[in-house]
PDB file of C-alpha atoms in Angstrom:
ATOM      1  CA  UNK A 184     102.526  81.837 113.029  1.00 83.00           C
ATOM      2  CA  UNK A 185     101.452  81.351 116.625  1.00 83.00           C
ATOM      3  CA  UNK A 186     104.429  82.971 118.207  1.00 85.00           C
ATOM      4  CA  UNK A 187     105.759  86.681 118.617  1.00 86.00           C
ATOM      5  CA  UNK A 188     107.982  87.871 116.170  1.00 84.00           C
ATOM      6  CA  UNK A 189     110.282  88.511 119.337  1.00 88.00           C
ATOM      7  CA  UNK A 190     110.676  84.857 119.504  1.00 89.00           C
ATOM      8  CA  UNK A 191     112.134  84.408 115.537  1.00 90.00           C
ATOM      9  CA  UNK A 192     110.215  86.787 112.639  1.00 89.00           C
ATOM     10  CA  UNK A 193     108.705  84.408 110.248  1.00 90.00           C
ATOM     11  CA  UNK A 194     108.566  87.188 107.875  1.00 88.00           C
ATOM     12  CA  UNK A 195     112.194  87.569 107.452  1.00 89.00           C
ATOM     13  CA  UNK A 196     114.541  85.793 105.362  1.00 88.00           C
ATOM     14  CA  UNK A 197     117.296  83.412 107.173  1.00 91.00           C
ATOM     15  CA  UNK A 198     119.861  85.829 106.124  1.00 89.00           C
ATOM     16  CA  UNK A 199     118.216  88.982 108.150  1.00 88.00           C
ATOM     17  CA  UNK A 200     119.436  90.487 110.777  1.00 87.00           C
ATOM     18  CA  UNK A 201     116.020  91.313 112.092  1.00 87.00           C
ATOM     19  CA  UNK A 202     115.395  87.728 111.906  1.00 90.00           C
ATOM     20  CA  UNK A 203     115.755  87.489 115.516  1.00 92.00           C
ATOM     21  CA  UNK A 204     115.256  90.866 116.804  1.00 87.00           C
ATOM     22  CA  UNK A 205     117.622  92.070 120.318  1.00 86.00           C
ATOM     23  CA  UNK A 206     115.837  95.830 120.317  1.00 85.00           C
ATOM     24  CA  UNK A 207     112.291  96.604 119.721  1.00 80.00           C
ATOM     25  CA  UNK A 208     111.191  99.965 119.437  1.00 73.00           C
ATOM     26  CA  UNK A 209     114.241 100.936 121.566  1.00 76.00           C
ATOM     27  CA  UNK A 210     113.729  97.803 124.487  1.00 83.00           C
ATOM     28  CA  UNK A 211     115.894  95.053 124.604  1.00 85.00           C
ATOM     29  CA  UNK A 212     114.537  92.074 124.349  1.00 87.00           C
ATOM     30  CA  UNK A 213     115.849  89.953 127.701  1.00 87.00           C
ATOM     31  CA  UNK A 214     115.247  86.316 125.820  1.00 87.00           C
ATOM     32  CA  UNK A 215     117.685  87.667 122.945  1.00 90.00           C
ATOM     33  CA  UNK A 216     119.677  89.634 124.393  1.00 88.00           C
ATOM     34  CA  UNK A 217     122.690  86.579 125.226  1.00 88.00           C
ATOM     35  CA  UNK A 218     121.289  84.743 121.989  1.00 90.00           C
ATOM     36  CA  UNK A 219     123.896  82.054 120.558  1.00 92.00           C
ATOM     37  CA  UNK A 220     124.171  79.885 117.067  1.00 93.00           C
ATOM     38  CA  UNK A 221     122.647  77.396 118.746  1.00 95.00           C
ATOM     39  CA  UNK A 222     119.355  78.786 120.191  1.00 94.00           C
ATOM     40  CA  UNK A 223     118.806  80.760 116.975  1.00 94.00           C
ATOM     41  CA  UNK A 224     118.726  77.423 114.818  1.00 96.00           C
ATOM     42  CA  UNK A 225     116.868  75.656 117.252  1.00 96.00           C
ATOM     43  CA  UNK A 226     114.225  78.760 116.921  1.00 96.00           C
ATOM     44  CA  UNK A 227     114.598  77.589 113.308  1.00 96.00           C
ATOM     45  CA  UNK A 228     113.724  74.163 113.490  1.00 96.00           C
ATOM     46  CA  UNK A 229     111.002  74.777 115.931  1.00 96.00           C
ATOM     47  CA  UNK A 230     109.115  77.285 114.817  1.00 96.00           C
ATOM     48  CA  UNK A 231     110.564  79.125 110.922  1.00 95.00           C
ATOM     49  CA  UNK A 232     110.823  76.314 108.948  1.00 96.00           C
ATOM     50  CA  UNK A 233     107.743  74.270 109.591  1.00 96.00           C
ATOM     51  CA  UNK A 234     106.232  77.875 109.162  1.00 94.00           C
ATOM     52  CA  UNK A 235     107.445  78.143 105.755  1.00 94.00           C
ATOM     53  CA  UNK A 236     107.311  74.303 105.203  1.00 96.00           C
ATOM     54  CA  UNK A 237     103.244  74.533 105.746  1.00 95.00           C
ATOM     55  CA  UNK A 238     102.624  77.186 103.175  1.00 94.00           C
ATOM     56  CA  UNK A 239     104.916  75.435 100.850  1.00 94.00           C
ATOM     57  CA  UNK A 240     102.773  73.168 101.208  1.00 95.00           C
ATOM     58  CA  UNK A 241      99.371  74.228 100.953  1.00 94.00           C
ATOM     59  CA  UNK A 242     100.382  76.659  97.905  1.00 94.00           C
ATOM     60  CA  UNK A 243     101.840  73.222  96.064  1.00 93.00           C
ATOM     61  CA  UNK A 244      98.464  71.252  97.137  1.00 93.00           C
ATOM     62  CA  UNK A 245      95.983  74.262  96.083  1.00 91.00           C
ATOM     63  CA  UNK A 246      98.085  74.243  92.591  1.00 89.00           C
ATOM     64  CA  UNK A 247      97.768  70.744  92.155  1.00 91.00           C
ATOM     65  CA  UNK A 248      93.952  71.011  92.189  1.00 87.00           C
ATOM     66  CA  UNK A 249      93.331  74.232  89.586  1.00 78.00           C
ATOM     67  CA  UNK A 250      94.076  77.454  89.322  1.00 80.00           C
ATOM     68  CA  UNK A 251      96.902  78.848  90.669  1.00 82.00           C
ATOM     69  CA  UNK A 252      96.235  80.435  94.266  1.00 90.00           C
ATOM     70  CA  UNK A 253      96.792  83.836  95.265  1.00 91.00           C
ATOM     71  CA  UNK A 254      98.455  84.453  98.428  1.00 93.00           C
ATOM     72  CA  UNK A 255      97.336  86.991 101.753  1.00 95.00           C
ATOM     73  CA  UNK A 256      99.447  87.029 105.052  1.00 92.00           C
ATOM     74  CA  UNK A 257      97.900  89.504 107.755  1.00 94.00           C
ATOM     75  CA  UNK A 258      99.787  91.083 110.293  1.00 91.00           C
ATOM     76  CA  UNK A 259      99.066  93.372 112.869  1.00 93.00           C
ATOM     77  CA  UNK A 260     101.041  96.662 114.033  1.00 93.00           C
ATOM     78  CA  UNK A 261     101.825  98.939 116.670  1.00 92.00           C
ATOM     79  CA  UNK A 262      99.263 102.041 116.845  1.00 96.00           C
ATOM     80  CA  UNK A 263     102.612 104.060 118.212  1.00 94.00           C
ATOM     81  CA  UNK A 264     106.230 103.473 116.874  1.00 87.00           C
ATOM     82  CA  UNK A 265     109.202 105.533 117.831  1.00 84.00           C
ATOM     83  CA  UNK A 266     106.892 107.766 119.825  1.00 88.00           C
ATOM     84  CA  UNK A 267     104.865 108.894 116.540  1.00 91.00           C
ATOM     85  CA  UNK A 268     101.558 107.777 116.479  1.00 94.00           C
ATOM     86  CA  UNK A 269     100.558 106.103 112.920  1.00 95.00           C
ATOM     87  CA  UNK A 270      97.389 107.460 111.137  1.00 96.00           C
ATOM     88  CA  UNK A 271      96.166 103.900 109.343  1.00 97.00           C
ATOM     89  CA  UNK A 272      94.022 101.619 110.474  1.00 98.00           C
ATOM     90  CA  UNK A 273      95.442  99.163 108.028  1.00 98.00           C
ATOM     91  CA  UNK A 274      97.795  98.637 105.060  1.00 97.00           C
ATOM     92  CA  UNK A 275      98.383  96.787 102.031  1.00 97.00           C
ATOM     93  CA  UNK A 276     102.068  96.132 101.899  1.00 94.00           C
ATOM     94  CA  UNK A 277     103.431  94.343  98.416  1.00 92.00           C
ATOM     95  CA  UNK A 278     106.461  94.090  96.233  1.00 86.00           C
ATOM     96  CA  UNK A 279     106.705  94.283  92.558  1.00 85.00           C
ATOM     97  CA  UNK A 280     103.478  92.222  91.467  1.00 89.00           C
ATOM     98  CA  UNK A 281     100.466  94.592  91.814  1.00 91.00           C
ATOM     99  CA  UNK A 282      97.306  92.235  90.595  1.00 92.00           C
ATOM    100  CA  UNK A 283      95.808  91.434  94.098  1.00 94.00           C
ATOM    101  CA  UNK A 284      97.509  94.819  96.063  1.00 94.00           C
ATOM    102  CA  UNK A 285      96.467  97.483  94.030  1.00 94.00           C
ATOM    103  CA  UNK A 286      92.257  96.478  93.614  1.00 95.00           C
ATOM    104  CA  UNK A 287      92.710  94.972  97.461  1.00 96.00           C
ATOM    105  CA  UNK A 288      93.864  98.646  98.348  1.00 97.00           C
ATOM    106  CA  UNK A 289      91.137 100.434  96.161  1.00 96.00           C
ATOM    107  CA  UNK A 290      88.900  98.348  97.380  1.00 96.00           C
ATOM    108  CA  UNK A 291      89.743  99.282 101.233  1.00 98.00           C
ATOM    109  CA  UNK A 292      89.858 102.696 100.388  1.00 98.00           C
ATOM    110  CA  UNK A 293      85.987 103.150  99.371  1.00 97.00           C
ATOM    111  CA  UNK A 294      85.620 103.017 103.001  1.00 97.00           C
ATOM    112  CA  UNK A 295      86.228 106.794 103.511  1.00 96.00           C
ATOM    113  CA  UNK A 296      86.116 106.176 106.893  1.00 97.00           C
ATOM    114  CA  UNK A 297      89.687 104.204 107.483  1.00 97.00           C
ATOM    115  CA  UNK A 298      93.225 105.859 106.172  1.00 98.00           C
ATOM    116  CA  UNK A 299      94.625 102.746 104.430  1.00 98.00           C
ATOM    117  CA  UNK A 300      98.483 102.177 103.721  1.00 97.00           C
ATOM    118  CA  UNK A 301      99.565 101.634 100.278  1.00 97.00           C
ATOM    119  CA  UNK A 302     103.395 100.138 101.472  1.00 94.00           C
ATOM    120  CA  UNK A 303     102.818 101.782 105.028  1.00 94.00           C
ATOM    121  CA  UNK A 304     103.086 101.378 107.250  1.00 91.00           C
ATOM    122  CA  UNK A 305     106.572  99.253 106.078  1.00 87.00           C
ATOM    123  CA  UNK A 306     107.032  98.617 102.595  1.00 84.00           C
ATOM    124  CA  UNK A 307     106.526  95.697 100.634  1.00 81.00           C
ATOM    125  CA  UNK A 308     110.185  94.961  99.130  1.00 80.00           C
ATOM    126  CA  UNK A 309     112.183  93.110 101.290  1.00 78.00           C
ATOM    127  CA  UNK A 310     114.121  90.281  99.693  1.00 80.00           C
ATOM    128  CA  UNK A 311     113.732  86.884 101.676  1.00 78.00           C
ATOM    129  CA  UNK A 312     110.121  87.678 103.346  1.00 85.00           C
ATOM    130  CA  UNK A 313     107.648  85.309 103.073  1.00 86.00           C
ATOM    131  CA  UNK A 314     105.747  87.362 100.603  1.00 89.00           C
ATOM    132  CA  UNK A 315     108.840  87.179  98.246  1.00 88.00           C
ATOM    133  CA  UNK A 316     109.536  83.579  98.706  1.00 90.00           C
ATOM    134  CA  UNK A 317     106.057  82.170  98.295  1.00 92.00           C
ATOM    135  CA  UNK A 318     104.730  85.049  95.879  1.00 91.00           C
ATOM    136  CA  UNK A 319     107.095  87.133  93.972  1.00 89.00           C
ATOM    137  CA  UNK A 320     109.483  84.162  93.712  1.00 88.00           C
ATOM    138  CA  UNK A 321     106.901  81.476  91.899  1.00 89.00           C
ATOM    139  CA  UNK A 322     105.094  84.182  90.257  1.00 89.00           C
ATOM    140  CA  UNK A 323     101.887  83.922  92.407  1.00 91.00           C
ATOM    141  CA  UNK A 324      99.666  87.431  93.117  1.00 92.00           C
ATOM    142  CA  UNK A 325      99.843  88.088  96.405  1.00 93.00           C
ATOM    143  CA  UNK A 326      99.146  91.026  99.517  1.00 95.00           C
ATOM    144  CA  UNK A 327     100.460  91.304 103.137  1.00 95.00           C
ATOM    145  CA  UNK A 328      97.445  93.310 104.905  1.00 97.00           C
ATOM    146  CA  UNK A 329      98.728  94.914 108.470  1.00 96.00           C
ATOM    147  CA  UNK A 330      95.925  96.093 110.918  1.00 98.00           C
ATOM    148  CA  UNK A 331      96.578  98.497 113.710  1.00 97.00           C
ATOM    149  CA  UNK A 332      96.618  96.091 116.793  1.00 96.00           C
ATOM    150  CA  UNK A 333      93.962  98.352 118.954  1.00 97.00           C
ATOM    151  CA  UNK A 334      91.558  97.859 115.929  1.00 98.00           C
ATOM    152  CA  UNK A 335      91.978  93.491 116.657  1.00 97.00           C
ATOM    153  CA  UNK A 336      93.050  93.667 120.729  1.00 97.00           C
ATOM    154  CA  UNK A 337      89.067  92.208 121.326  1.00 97.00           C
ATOM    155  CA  UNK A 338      87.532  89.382 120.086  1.00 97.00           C
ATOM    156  CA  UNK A 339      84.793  91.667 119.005  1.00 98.00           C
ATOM    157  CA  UNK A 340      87.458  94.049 116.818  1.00 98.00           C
ATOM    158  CA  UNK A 341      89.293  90.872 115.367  1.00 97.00           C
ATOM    159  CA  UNK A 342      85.728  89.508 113.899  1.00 97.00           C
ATOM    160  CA  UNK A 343      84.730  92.264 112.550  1.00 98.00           C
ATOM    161  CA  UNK A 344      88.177  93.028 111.086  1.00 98.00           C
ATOM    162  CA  UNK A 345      87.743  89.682 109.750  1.00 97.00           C
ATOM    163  CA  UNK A 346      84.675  90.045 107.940  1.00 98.00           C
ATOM    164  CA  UNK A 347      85.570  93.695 106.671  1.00 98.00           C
ATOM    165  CA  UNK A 348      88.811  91.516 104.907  1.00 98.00           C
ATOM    166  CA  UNK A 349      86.840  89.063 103.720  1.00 97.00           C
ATOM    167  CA  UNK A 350      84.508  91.332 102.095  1.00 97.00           C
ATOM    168  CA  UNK A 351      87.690  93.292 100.107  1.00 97.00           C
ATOM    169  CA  UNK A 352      89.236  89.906  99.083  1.00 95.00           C
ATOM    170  CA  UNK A 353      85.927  88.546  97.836  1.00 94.00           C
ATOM    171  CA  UNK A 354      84.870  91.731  95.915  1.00 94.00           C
ATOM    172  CA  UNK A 355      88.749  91.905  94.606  1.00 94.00           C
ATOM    173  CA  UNK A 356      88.088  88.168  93.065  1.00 91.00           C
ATOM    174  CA  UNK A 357      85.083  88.533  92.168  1.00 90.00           C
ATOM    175  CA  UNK A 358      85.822  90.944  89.777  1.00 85.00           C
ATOM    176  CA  UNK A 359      86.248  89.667  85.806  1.00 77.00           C
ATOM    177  CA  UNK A 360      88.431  91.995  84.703  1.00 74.00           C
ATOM    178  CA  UNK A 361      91.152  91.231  87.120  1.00 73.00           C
ATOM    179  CA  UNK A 362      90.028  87.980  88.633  1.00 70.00           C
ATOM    180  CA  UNK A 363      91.810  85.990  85.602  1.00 70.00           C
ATOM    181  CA  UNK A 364      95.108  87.940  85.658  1.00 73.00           C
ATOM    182  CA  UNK A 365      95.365  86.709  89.761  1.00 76.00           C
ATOM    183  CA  UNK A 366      95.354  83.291  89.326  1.00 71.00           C
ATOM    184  CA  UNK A 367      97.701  83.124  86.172  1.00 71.00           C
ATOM    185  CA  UNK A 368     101.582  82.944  86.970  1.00 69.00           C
ATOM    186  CA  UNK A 369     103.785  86.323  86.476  1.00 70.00           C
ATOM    187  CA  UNK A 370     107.451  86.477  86.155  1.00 69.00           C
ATOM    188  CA  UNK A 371     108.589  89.583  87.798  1.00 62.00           C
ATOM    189  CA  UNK A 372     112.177  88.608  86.674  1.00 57.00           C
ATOM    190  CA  UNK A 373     115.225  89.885  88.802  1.00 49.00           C
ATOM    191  CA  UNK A 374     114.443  91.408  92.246  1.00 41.00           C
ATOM    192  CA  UNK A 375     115.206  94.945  93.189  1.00 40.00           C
ATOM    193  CA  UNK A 376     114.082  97.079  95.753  1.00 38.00           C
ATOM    194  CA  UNK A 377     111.472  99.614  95.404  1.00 37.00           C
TER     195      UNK A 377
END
């Protein structure tokens, strides 16, 4: 996405409330606060669905060619929510498939030097994200990674937050005894929370 999730959240399902947000972290939000049917679906057209439409896309393209992929979305958060200060400096946030989030977070946490999130600092369950629909839904391994946004705020922080995620996914990958088990497709059966 190349818009706030103030504008529409890409990561929610259509049926969320939070899908366009009026309060944030106790502010309302002036461009939603007199939102109508109207504007929300145009927000919709605009900017969720071709969202959605594009990693259709690319996940039906990359399985058309081999293996099946495995899927990443990174977000950023807040240092500070709700006036309490949050103690990661990133987080692997997933729902009920566990072959790329649990090495990805192992993998982070060998660096004793960040406090990484395992579901935190949201959680990973949450029925209609993007992570269900285009992972836990078609049975494809997959990880949301959130960074603390004063970590990425320079272009200096957001490279080398880059390369530190590269790193994890390529070790995670590269590994045989788990490398096989990402790219084969999982049926997680019915969704619950938690």
């Amino acid at each position: 996405s190349r818009t706030s999730r103030l504008l529409i959240d890409h990561n929610r399902g259509l049926d969320d409330p939070t899908l366009v947000m009026r309060i944030s972290d106790g502010a309302v939000i002036a461009g939603n606060k007199t939102l109508d049917a109207a504007e929300r679906q145009l927000r919709i057209d605009r900017y969720y669905a071709p969202y959605h439409d594009a990693i259709e896309r690319t996940i039906n393209e990359a399985c058309s060619h081999g293996p099946q992929p495995v899927l990443v979305s990174i977000h950023s958060f807040t240092p500070v929510w709700k006036g309490v200060a949050r103690p990661w400096q990133v987080g692997v946030l997933w729902d009920k498939d566990p072959r790329l989030a649990v090495p990805l977070i192992a993998e982070m946490r060998r660096d004793t030097t960040l406090t990484v999130g395992d579901n935190e600092p949201y959680h990973g369950a949450l029925r209609g994200d993007t992570m269900w629909r285009h992972g836990t839904s078609r049975g494809i391994a997959h990880a949301l990674i959130e960074v603390r946004q004063d970590l990425i705020a320079t272009a200096d922080g957001q490279r080398a937050w880059a390369a530190k995620i590269a790193t994890w996914l390529r070790r995670v990958m590269a590994d045989p005894a788990g490398a096989d088990a990402l790219r084969q497709r999982q049926d997680f059966g019915s969704w619950s929370l938690g």
